[in-house]
Amino acid sequence: MNKKQQVFNGIVLWLGLALLSLMLQNFYSVLQYIFFLRVPIIVGLLLLFLPTISVNSGLSAILKNLFVLRANNQLVLVIGGAVLAGLATIQVFDIILYNSHLRFDVPQQQIIPVFLQYLIAIILSLPIGIKATQLSKKEIQEADRSWEGWGIIFGIIAGALLLITNYFNKYFFEHNQFLKQALLKIIYFLPERIQRGYVDANGDLSYGIAAITVFSIFLLIVYGLGYFILKPRQKKGRFEAPALFLP
C-alpha cells in the first residue's frame, strides 16, 4: 500500500469516526430506543423478510419448503399464526416503547393507537400469508384435487377473530382491578430495581402489563393445545400442523 492510499484510508477512517460521533450526539435517544426495542424489531424484520430470504436467496434449498403447504387447513393455521405473531410483536414493541422512561430514564414516548397496532400486525403477517398461498396452490390442488381457496378465507377469518378477541381482552383486563392487584403483589416480591418499568411513579401497574400478561397466558394455552392436538403421530391421513406454524 503506497503513501497516498494510506493517507486516503486515514481520511476515510476519521470521517467515519466523525460521522459516528455526530450521530451519537444528535440521535443518541433514537439509538437508545433501537437498543431497547431490538427484540421486537428483529422479530418484525424476520416476519417481513423471511419469505423473501427463504425463496429468493442461497438458502432457498433449505427454507423454501417451509412455505409449501399440502392442505387448506394447514393454510388456515399459517395465516392465523402469522397474524398472531405480528400482533405479539407490535404489542411488545408498544409496551417497551411507552414504559422505557420508567426503567431507563429516557424521554417518554406516546403509545401506539390500537387501530395502528392492528394495522401493523396485519402488515407484518402479509408476506408469510401471501408467499405460503402462492407456493401451496399446486400442492393443495394435487392433495385435495381441488383449489377452492377456503383455506385463505378461513385463515383471514381466524386472523380477524384473533384481533377482535385481543381487543376485547385488552380492554377488559386493562380495567380489571383484581388482576392488577394480583400482578402488583407478585411484582412487589421482586427487588425494587427490577420493579421499575412494571410499576409507574404512582405505584400502579404500568401501561399494558395486565393485557400482555393475559395475552402471554393465551399464547401458552394455544401452544399447550397445539402440543396435545397437533403433535405428530404415526396415523395415516392424520392432519398435522405445518412446520411454518410451529415456531
PDB file of C-alpha atoms in Angstrom:
ATOM      1  CA  MET A   1       0.000   0.000   0.000  1.00  0.00           C
ATOM      2  CA  ASN A   2       1.507   3.341  -1.103  1.00  0.00           C
ATOM      3  CA  LYS A   3       1.579   6.527   0.929  1.00  0.00           C
ATOM      4  CA  LYS A   4      -1.328   8.172  -0.932  1.00  0.00           C
ATOM      5  CA  GLN A   5      -3.520   5.169  -0.266  1.00  0.00           C
ATOM      6  CA  GLN A   6      -2.624   5.249   3.421  1.00  0.00           C
ATOM      7  CA  VAL A   7      -3.499   8.943   3.620  1.00  0.00           C
ATOM      8  CA  PHE A   8      -6.803   8.324   1.833  1.00  0.00           C
ATOM      9  CA  ASN A   9      -7.693   5.451   4.157  1.00  0.00           C
ATOM     10  CA  GLY A  10      -6.832   7.612   7.163  1.00  0.00           C
ATOM     11  CA  ILE A  11      -9.102  10.408   5.938  1.00  0.00           C
ATOM     12  CA  VAL A  12     -11.961   7.978   5.338  1.00  0.00           C
ATOM     13  CA  LEU A  13     -11.482   6.489   8.809  1.00  0.00           C
ATOM     14  CA  TRP A  14     -11.518   9.897  10.525  1.00  0.00           C
ATOM     15  CA  LEU A  15     -14.564  10.994   8.522  1.00  0.00           C
ATOM     16  CA  GLY A  16     -16.324   7.802   9.553  1.00  0.00           C
ATOM     17  CA  LEU A  17     -15.478   8.362  13.211  1.00  0.00           C
ATOM     18  CA  ALA A  18     -16.603  11.996  12.987  1.00  0.00           C
ATOM     19  CA  LEU A  19     -19.912  10.923  11.406  1.00  0.00           C
ATOM     20  CA  LEU A  20     -20.419   8.285  14.099  1.00  0.00           C
ATOM     21  CA  SER A  21     -19.703  10.844  16.825  1.00  0.00           C
ATOM     22  CA  LEU A  22     -22.201  13.264  15.257  1.00  0.00           C
ATOM     23  CA  MET A  23     -24.854  10.560  15.104  1.00  0.00           C
ATOM     24  CA  LEU A  24     -24.282   9.606  18.727  1.00  0.00           C
ATOM     25  CA  GLN A  25     -24.627  13.235  19.824  1.00  0.00           C
ATOM     26  CA  ASN A  26     -27.749  14.053  17.801  1.00  0.00           C
ATOM     27  CA  PHE A  27     -29.521  10.712  17.658  1.00  0.00           C
ATOM     28  CA  TYR A  28     -28.461   9.201  20.961  1.00  0.00           C
ATOM     29  CA  SER A  29     -32.010   8.819  22.276  1.00  0.00           C
ATOM     30  CA  VAL A  30     -33.065   7.199  18.986  1.00  0.00           C
ATOM     31  CA  LEU A  31     -30.183   4.740  19.221  1.00  0.00           C
ATOM     32  CA  GLN A  32     -31.145   4.023  22.820  1.00  0.00           C
ATOM     33  CA  TYR A  33     -34.677   3.111  21.817  1.00  0.00           C
ATOM     34  CA  ILE A  34     -33.403   0.943  18.968  1.00  0.00           C
ATOM     35  CA  PHE A  35     -31.400  -0.977  21.565  1.00  0.00           C
ATOM     36  CA  PHE A  36     -34.342  -1.294  23.969  1.00  0.00           C
ATOM     37  CA  LEU A  37     -36.616  -2.430  21.134  1.00  0.00           C
ATOM     38  CA  ARG A  38     -34.092  -4.744  19.482  1.00  0.00           C
ATOM     39  CA  VAL A  39     -36.102  -7.948  20.062  1.00  0.00           C
ATOM     40  CA  PRO A  40     -39.449  -6.827  18.533  1.00  0.00           C
ATOM     41  CA  ILE A  41     -37.541  -5.046  15.756  1.00  0.00           C
ATOM     42  CA  ILE A  42     -35.635  -8.230  14.861  1.00  0.00           C
ATOM     43  CA  VAL A  43     -38.794 -10.339  15.023  1.00  0.00           C
ATOM     44  CA  GLY A  44     -40.699  -7.803  12.901  1.00  0.00           C
ATOM     45  CA  LEU A  45     -37.960  -7.765  10.260  1.00  0.00           C
ATOM     46  CA  LEU A  46     -37.934 -11.559  10.294  1.00  0.00           C
ATOM     47  CA  LEU A  47     -41.691 -11.672   9.671  1.00  0.00           C
ATOM     48  CA  LEU A  48     -41.342  -9.208   6.791  1.00  0.00           C
ATOM     49  CA  PHE A  49     -38.289 -10.651   5.063  1.00  0.00           C
ATOM     50  CA  LEU A  50     -38.270 -14.369   5.911  1.00  0.00           C
ATOM     51  CA  PRO A  51     -40.362 -15.269   2.829  1.00  0.00           C
ATOM     52  CA  THR A  52     -38.013 -13.379   0.507  1.00  0.00           C
ATOM     53  CA  ILE A  53     -34.900 -14.830   2.137  1.00  0.00           C
ATOM     54  CA  SER A  54     -36.370 -18.336   2.089  1.00  0.00           C
ATOM     55  CA  VAL A  55     -37.402 -18.254  -1.563  1.00  0.00           C
ATOM     56  CA  ASN A  56     -35.023 -15.858  -3.346  1.00  0.00           C
ATOM     57  CA  SER A  57     -31.653 -16.441  -1.718  1.00  0.00           C
ATOM     58  CA  GLY A  58     -28.974 -19.090  -1.389  1.00  0.00           C
ATOM     59  CA  LEU A  59     -30.979 -20.555   1.493  1.00  0.00           C
ATOM     60  CA  SER A  60     -33.974 -21.414  -0.703  1.00  0.00           C
ATOM     61  CA  ALA A  61     -32.912 -25.071  -0.960  1.00  0.00           C
ATOM     62  CA  ILE A  62     -33.289 -25.346   2.827  1.00  0.00           C
ATOM     63  CA  LEU A  63     -36.121 -22.939   3.695  1.00  0.00           C
ATOM     64  CA  LYS A  64     -38.418 -22.765   0.675  1.00  0.00           C
ATOM     65  CA  ASN A  65     -40.332 -25.925   1.617  1.00  0.00           C
ATOM     66  CA  LEU A  66     -41.480 -24.216   4.810  1.00  0.00           C
ATOM     67  CA  PHE A  67     -43.940 -22.255   2.677  1.00  0.00           C
ATOM     68  CA  VAL A  68     -45.188 -25.232   0.674  1.00  0.00           C
ATOM     69  CA  LEU A  69     -48.324 -26.489   2.434  1.00  0.00           C
ATOM     70  CA  ARG A  70     -50.322 -29.544   1.450  1.00  0.00           C
ATOM     71  CA  ALA A  71     -53.819 -28.794   2.722  1.00  0.00           C
ATOM     72  CA  ASN A  72     -56.179 -25.865   3.118  1.00  0.00           C
ATOM     73  CA  ASN A  73     -56.417 -26.428   6.861  1.00  0.00           C
ATOM     74  CA  GLN A  74     -52.640 -26.012   7.126  1.00  0.00           C
ATOM     75  CA  LEU A  75     -53.007 -22.700   5.291  1.00  0.00           C
ATOM     76  CA  VAL A  76     -55.564 -21.585   7.892  1.00  0.00           C
ATOM     77  CA  LEU A  77     -53.059 -22.287  10.681  1.00  0.00           C
ATOM     78  CA  VAL A  78     -50.234 -20.441   8.941  1.00  0.00           C
ATOM     79  CA  ILE A  79     -52.273 -17.315   8.130  1.00  0.00           C
ATOM     80  CA  GLY A  80     -53.783 -17.187  11.615  1.00  0.00           C
ATOM     81  CA  GLY A  81     -50.399 -17.895  13.204  1.00  0.00           C
ATOM     82  CA  ALA A  82     -48.748 -15.115  11.181  1.00  0.00           C
ATOM     83  CA  VAL A  83     -51.365 -12.620  12.413  1.00  0.00           C
ATOM     84  CA  LEU A  84     -50.802 -13.812  15.984  1.00  0.00           C
ATOM     85  CA  ALA A  85     -47.029 -13.379  15.612  1.00  0.00           C
ATOM     86  CA  GLY A  86     -47.463  -9.892  14.169  1.00  0.00           C
ATOM     87  CA  LEU A  87     -49.841  -8.956  16.974  1.00  0.00           C
ATOM     88  CA  ALA A  88     -47.451 -10.191  19.667  1.00  0.00           C
ATOM     89  CA  THR A  89     -44.566  -8.289  18.070  1.00  0.00           C
ATOM     90  CA  ILE A  90     -46.286  -4.912  17.868  1.00  0.00           C
ATOM     91  CA  GLN A  91     -47.797  -5.173  21.360  1.00  0.00           C
ATOM     92  CA  VAL A  92     -44.403  -5.912  22.930  1.00  0.00           C
ATOM     93  CA  PHE A  93     -42.947  -3.023  20.892  1.00  0.00           C
ATOM     94  CA  ASP A  94     -45.667  -0.654  22.154  1.00  0.00           C
ATOM     95  CA  ILE A  95     -45.245  -1.597  25.824  1.00  0.00           C
ATOM     96  CA  ILE A  96     -41.444  -1.311  25.758  1.00  0.00           C
ATOM     97  CA  LEU A  97     -41.640   1.988  23.871  1.00  0.00           C
ATOM     98  CA  TYR A  98     -44.025   3.605  26.346  1.00  0.00           C
ATOM     99  CA  ASN A  99     -42.581   2.201  29.581  1.00  0.00           C
ATOM    100  CA  SER A 100     -38.876   2.683  28.816  1.00  0.00           C
ATOM    101  CA  HIS A 101     -38.850   6.086  30.533  1.00  0.00           C
ATOM    102  CA  LEU A 102     -39.714   4.385  33.826  1.00  0.00           C
ATOM    103  CA  ARG A 103     -36.881   1.903  33.646  1.00  0.00           C
ATOM    104  CA  PHE A 104     -34.117   3.666  31.728  1.00  0.00           C
ATOM    105  CA  ASP A 105     -34.772   7.399  32.394  1.00  0.00           C
ATOM    106  CA  VAL A 106     -35.184   8.269  28.713  1.00  0.00           C
ATOM    107  CA  PRO A 107     -37.712  10.708  27.189  1.00  0.00           C
ATOM    108  CA  GLN A 108     -41.258   9.376  27.412  1.00  0.00           C
ATOM    109  CA  GLN A 109     -42.925   8.340  24.160  1.00  0.00           C
ATOM    110  CA  GLN A 110     -46.578   8.125  23.208  1.00  0.00           C
ATOM    111  CA  ILE A 111     -48.444   4.827  22.988  1.00  0.00           C
ATOM    112  CA  ILE A 112     -49.238   3.421  19.555  1.00  0.00           C
ATOM    113  CA  PRO A 113     -53.008   3.704  18.845  1.00  0.00           C
ATOM    114  CA  VAL A 114     -54.814   0.360  18.893  1.00  0.00           C
ATOM    115  CA  PHE A 115     -56.007   0.715  15.293  1.00  0.00           C
ATOM    116  CA  LEU A 116     -52.441   1.337  14.137  1.00  0.00           C
ATOM    117  CA  GLN A 117     -51.204  -1.646  16.158  1.00  0.00           C
ATOM    118  CA  TYR A 118     -53.666  -3.937  14.404  1.00  0.00           C
ATOM    119  CA  LEU A 119     -52.800  -2.462  11.013  1.00  0.00           C
ATOM    120  CA  ILE A 120     -49.096  -3.095  11.640  1.00  0.00           C
ATOM    121  CA  ALA A 121     -49.867  -6.645  12.834  1.00  0.00           C
ATOM    122  CA  ILE A 122     -51.681  -7.326   9.559  1.00  0.00           C
ATOM    123  CA  ILE A 123     -48.827  -5.824   7.515  1.00  0.00           C
ATOM    124  CA  LEU A 124     -46.295  -7.987   9.364  1.00  0.00           C
ATOM    125  CA  SER A 125     -48.369 -11.102   8.655  1.00  0.00           C
ATOM    126  CA  LEU A 126     -48.949 -10.431   4.947  1.00  0.00           C
ATOM    127  CA  PRO A 127     -45.581 -11.607   3.500  1.00  0.00           C
ATOM    128  CA  ILE A 128     -45.844 -15.051   5.121  1.00  0.00           C
ATOM    129  CA  GLY A 129     -49.535 -15.464   4.256  1.00  0.00           C
ATOM    130  CA  ILE A 130     -49.093 -14.353   0.648  1.00  0.00           C
ATOM    131  CA  LYS A 131     -45.987 -16.434  -0.025  1.00  0.00           C
ATOM    132  CA  ALA A 132     -47.493 -19.551   1.587  1.00  0.00           C
ATOM    133  CA  THR A 133     -50.618 -19.121  -0.547  1.00  0.00           C
ATOM    134  CA  GLN A 134     -48.615 -18.689  -3.758  1.00  0.00           C
ATOM    135  CA  LEU A 135     -46.363 -21.693  -3.192  1.00  0.00           C
ATOM    136  CA  SER A 136     -49.061 -24.016  -1.858  1.00  0.00           C
ATOM    137  CA  LYS A 137     -51.714 -23.723  -4.550  1.00  0.00           C
ATOM    138  CA  LYS A 138     -50.324 -26.519  -6.714  1.00  0.00           C
ATOM    139  CA  GLU A 139     -49.616 -28.821  -3.760  1.00  0.00           C
ATOM    140  CA  ILE A 140     -53.121 -28.366  -2.332  1.00  0.00           C
ATOM    141  CA  GLN A 141     -54.674 -28.988  -5.754  1.00  0.00           C
ATOM    142  CA  GLU A 142     -52.761 -32.253  -6.062  1.00  0.00           C
ATOM    143  CA  ALA A 143     -53.558 -33.358  -2.489  1.00  0.00           C
ATOM    144  CA  ASP A 144     -57.236 -32.326  -2.352  1.00  0.00           C
ATOM    145  CA  ARG A 145     -57.795 -32.448  -6.121  1.00  0.00           C
ATOM    146  CA  SER A 146     -59.301 -29.026  -5.817  1.00  0.00           C
ATOM    147  CA  TRP A 147     -58.355 -25.441  -5.032  1.00  0.00           C
ATOM    148  CA  GLU A 148     -61.395 -23.802  -3.601  1.00  0.00           C
ATOM    149  CA  GLY A 149     -59.463 -21.183  -1.671  1.00  0.00           C
ATOM    150  CA  TRP A 150     -61.339 -21.825   1.566  1.00  0.00           C
ATOM    151  CA  GLY A 151     -58.006 -22.031   3.392  1.00  0.00           C
ATOM    152  CA  ILE A 152     -57.394 -18.358   2.562  1.00  0.00           C
ATOM    153  CA  ILE A 153     -60.913 -17.320   3.600  1.00  0.00           C
ATOM    154  CA  PHE A 154     -60.866 -19.173   6.904  1.00  0.00           C
ATOM    155  CA  GLY A 155     -57.280 -18.061   7.541  1.00  0.00           C
ATOM    156  CA  ILE A 156     -58.365 -14.425   7.187  1.00  0.00           C
ATOM    157  CA  ILE A 157     -61.377 -15.105   9.426  1.00  0.00           C
ATOM    158  CA  ALA A 158     -59.101 -16.730  12.033  1.00  0.00           C
ATOM    159  CA  GLY A 159     -56.785 -13.714  11.950  1.00  0.00           C
ATOM    160  CA  ALA A 160     -59.719 -11.305  12.276  1.00  0.00           C
ATOM    161  CA  LEU A 161     -61.125 -13.271  15.229  1.00  0.00           C
ATOM    162  CA  LEU A 162     -57.727 -13.136  16.936  1.00  0.00           C
ATOM    163  CA  LEU A 163     -57.620  -9.342  16.535  1.00  0.00           C
ATOM    164  CA  ILE A 164     -61.177  -8.903  17.790  1.00  0.00           C
ATOM    165  CA  THR A 165     -60.643 -11.240  20.751  1.00  0.00           C
ATOM    166  CA  ASN A 166     -57.424  -9.474  21.668  1.00  0.00           C
ATOM    167  CA  TYR A 167     -59.164  -6.078  21.509  1.00  0.00           C
ATOM    168  CA  PHE A 168     -61.868  -7.051  23.999  1.00  0.00           C
ATOM    169  CA  ASN A 169     -59.424  -8.932  26.232  1.00  0.00           C
ATOM    170  CA  LYS A 170     -57.120  -5.928  26.278  1.00  0.00           C
ATOM    171  CA  TYR A 171     -59.953  -3.547  27.137  1.00  0.00           C
ATOM    172  CA  PHE A 172     -61.339  -5.826  29.847  1.00  0.00           C
ATOM    173  CA  PHE A 173     -58.100  -6.730  31.601  1.00  0.00           C
ATOM    174  CA  GLU A 174     -56.656  -3.211  31.486  1.00  0.00           C
ATOM    175  CA  HIS A 175     -59.624  -2.193  33.654  1.00  0.00           C
ATOM    176  CA  ASN A 176     -59.705  -5.322  35.812  1.00  0.00           C
ATOM    177  CA  GLN A 177     -58.686  -4.217  39.290  1.00  0.00           C
ATOM    178  CA  PHE A 178     -58.495  -7.751  40.683  1.00  0.00           C
ATOM    179  CA  LEU A 179     -55.936  -8.777  38.052  1.00  0.00           C
ATOM    180  CA  LYS A 180     -53.957  -5.569  38.545  1.00  0.00           C
ATOM    181  CA  GLN A 181     -53.767  -6.045  42.301  1.00  0.00           C
ATOM    182  CA  ALA A 182     -52.754  -9.688  41.902  1.00  0.00           C
ATOM    183  CA  LEU A 183     -49.956  -8.732  39.483  1.00  0.00           C
ATOM    184  CA  LEU A 184     -48.809  -5.905  41.757  1.00  0.00           C
ATOM    185  CA  LYS A 185     -48.487  -8.326  44.667  1.00  0.00           C
ATOM    186  CA  ILE A 186     -46.346 -10.617  42.540  1.00  0.00           C
ATOM    187  CA  ILE A 187     -44.194  -7.723  41.278  1.00  0.00           C
ATOM    188  CA  TYR A 188     -43.630  -6.410  44.821  1.00  0.00           C
ATOM    189  CA  PHE A 189     -41.862  -9.670  45.631  1.00  0.00           C
ATOM    190  CA  LEU A 190     -39.165  -8.675  43.115  1.00  0.00           C
ATOM    191  CA  PRO A 191     -36.179  -6.455  44.011  1.00  0.00           C
ATOM    192  CA  GLU A 192     -37.037  -2.763  43.791  1.00  0.00           C
ATOM    193  CA  ARG A 193     -34.681  -2.089  40.897  1.00  0.00           C
ATOM    194  CA  ILE A 194     -36.438  -4.780  38.814  1.00  0.00           C
ATOM    195  CA  GLN A 195     -39.885  -3.340  39.576  1.00  0.00           C
ATOM    196  CA  ARG A 196     -39.091  -0.230  37.518  1.00  0.00           C
ATOM    197  CA  GLY A 197     -40.972  -0.402  34.249  1.00  0.00           C
ATOM    198  CA  TYR A 198     -43.624  -2.699  35.659  1.00  0.00           C
ATOM    199  CA  VAL A 199     -44.845  -0.189  38.254  1.00  0.00           C
ATOM    200  CA  ASP A 200     -45.246   3.516  37.499  1.00  0.00           C
ATOM    201  CA  ALA A 201     -44.351   6.516  39.663  1.00  0.00           C
ATOM    202  CA  ASN A 202     -47.715   6.313  41.471  1.00  0.00           C
ATOM    203  CA  GLY A 203     -47.205   2.682  42.453  1.00  0.00           C
ATOM    204  CA  ASP A 204     -49.785   1.451  39.943  1.00  0.00           C
ATOM    205  CA  LEU A 205     -49.291  -1.213  37.332  1.00  0.00           C
ATOM    206  CA  SER A 206     -47.605   0.222  34.241  1.00  0.00           C
ATOM    207  CA  TYR A 207     -49.350   0.581  30.904  1.00  0.00           C
ATOM    208  CA  GLY A 208     -50.051  -2.670  29.077  1.00  0.00           C
ATOM    209  CA  ILE A 209     -48.636  -5.063  31.686  1.00  0.00           C
ATOM    210  CA  ALA A 210     -52.013  -6.604  32.593  1.00  0.00           C
ATOM    211  CA  ALA A 211     -53.057  -7.022  28.959  1.00  0.00           C
ATOM    212  CA  ILE A 212     -49.753  -8.533  27.833  1.00  0.00           C
ATOM    213  CA  THR A 213     -49.815 -10.941  30.785  1.00  0.00           C
ATOM    214  CA  VAL A 214     -53.205 -12.267  29.703  1.00  0.00           C
ATOM    215  CA  PHE A 215     -52.029 -12.371  26.082  1.00  0.00           C
ATOM    216  CA  SER A 216     -48.989 -14.415  27.144  1.00  0.00           C
ATOM    217  CA  ILE A 217     -51.227 -16.848  29.044  1.00  0.00           C
ATOM    218  CA  PHE A 218     -53.377 -17.145  25.923  1.00  0.00           C
ATOM    219  CA  LEU A 219     -50.297 -17.988  23.848  1.00  0.00           C
ATOM    220  CA  LEU A 220     -49.245 -20.640  26.363  1.00  0.00           C
ATOM    221  CA  ILE A 221     -52.709 -22.190  26.138  1.00  0.00           C
ATOM    222  CA  VAL A 222     -52.533 -22.189  22.328  1.00  0.00           C
ATOM    223  CA  TYR A 223     -49.112 -23.848  22.395  1.00  0.00           C
ATOM    224  CA  GLY A 224     -50.287 -26.343  25.008  1.00  0.00           C
ATOM    225  CA  LEU A 225     -53.337 -27.324  22.970  1.00  0.00           C
ATOM    226  CA  GLY A 226     -51.184 -27.460  19.848  1.00  0.00           C
ATOM    227  CA  TYR A 227     -48.824 -29.874  21.543  1.00  0.00           C
ATOM    228  CA  PHE A 228     -51.542 -32.338  22.532  1.00  0.00           C
ATOM    229  CA  ILE A 229     -53.739 -31.949  19.447  1.00  0.00           C
ATOM    230  CA  LEU A 230     -51.236 -31.455  16.629  1.00  0.00           C
ATOM    231  CA  LYS A 231     -48.141 -33.369  17.702  1.00  0.00           C
ATOM    232  CA  PRO A 232     -47.089 -35.882  15.019  1.00  0.00           C
ATOM    233  CA  ARG A 233     -48.321 -39.450  15.382  1.00  0.00           C
ATOM    234  CA  GLN A 234     -47.997 -42.473  13.164  1.00  0.00           C
ATOM    235  CA  LYS A 235     -51.517 -42.424  11.807  1.00  0.00           C
ATOM    236  CA  LYS A 236     -52.357 -42.467   8.132  1.00  0.00           C
ATOM    237  CA  GLY A 237     -54.268 -39.468   6.844  1.00  0.00           C
ATOM    238  CA  ARG A 238     -53.992 -37.592  10.137  1.00  0.00           C
ATOM    239  CA  PHE A 239     -53.900 -33.803   9.956  1.00  0.00           C
ATOM    240  CA  GLU A 240     -50.593 -32.325  11.110  1.00  0.00           C
ATOM    241  CA  ALA A 241     -49.541 -28.747  11.695  1.00  0.00           C
ATOM    242  CA  PRO A 242     -47.054 -27.446   9.096  1.00  0.00           C
ATOM    243  CA  ALA A 243     -43.509 -26.648  10.206  1.00  0.00           C
ATOM    244  CA  LEU A 244     -44.037 -22.939   9.451  1.00  0.00           C
ATOM    245  CA  PHE A 245     -46.786 -22.786  12.104  1.00  0.00           C
ATOM    246  CA  LEU A 246     -44.719 -24.347  14.881  1.00  0.00           C
ATOM    247  CA  PRO A 247     -42.197 -21.501  15.567  1.00  0.00           C
TER     248      PRO A 247
END
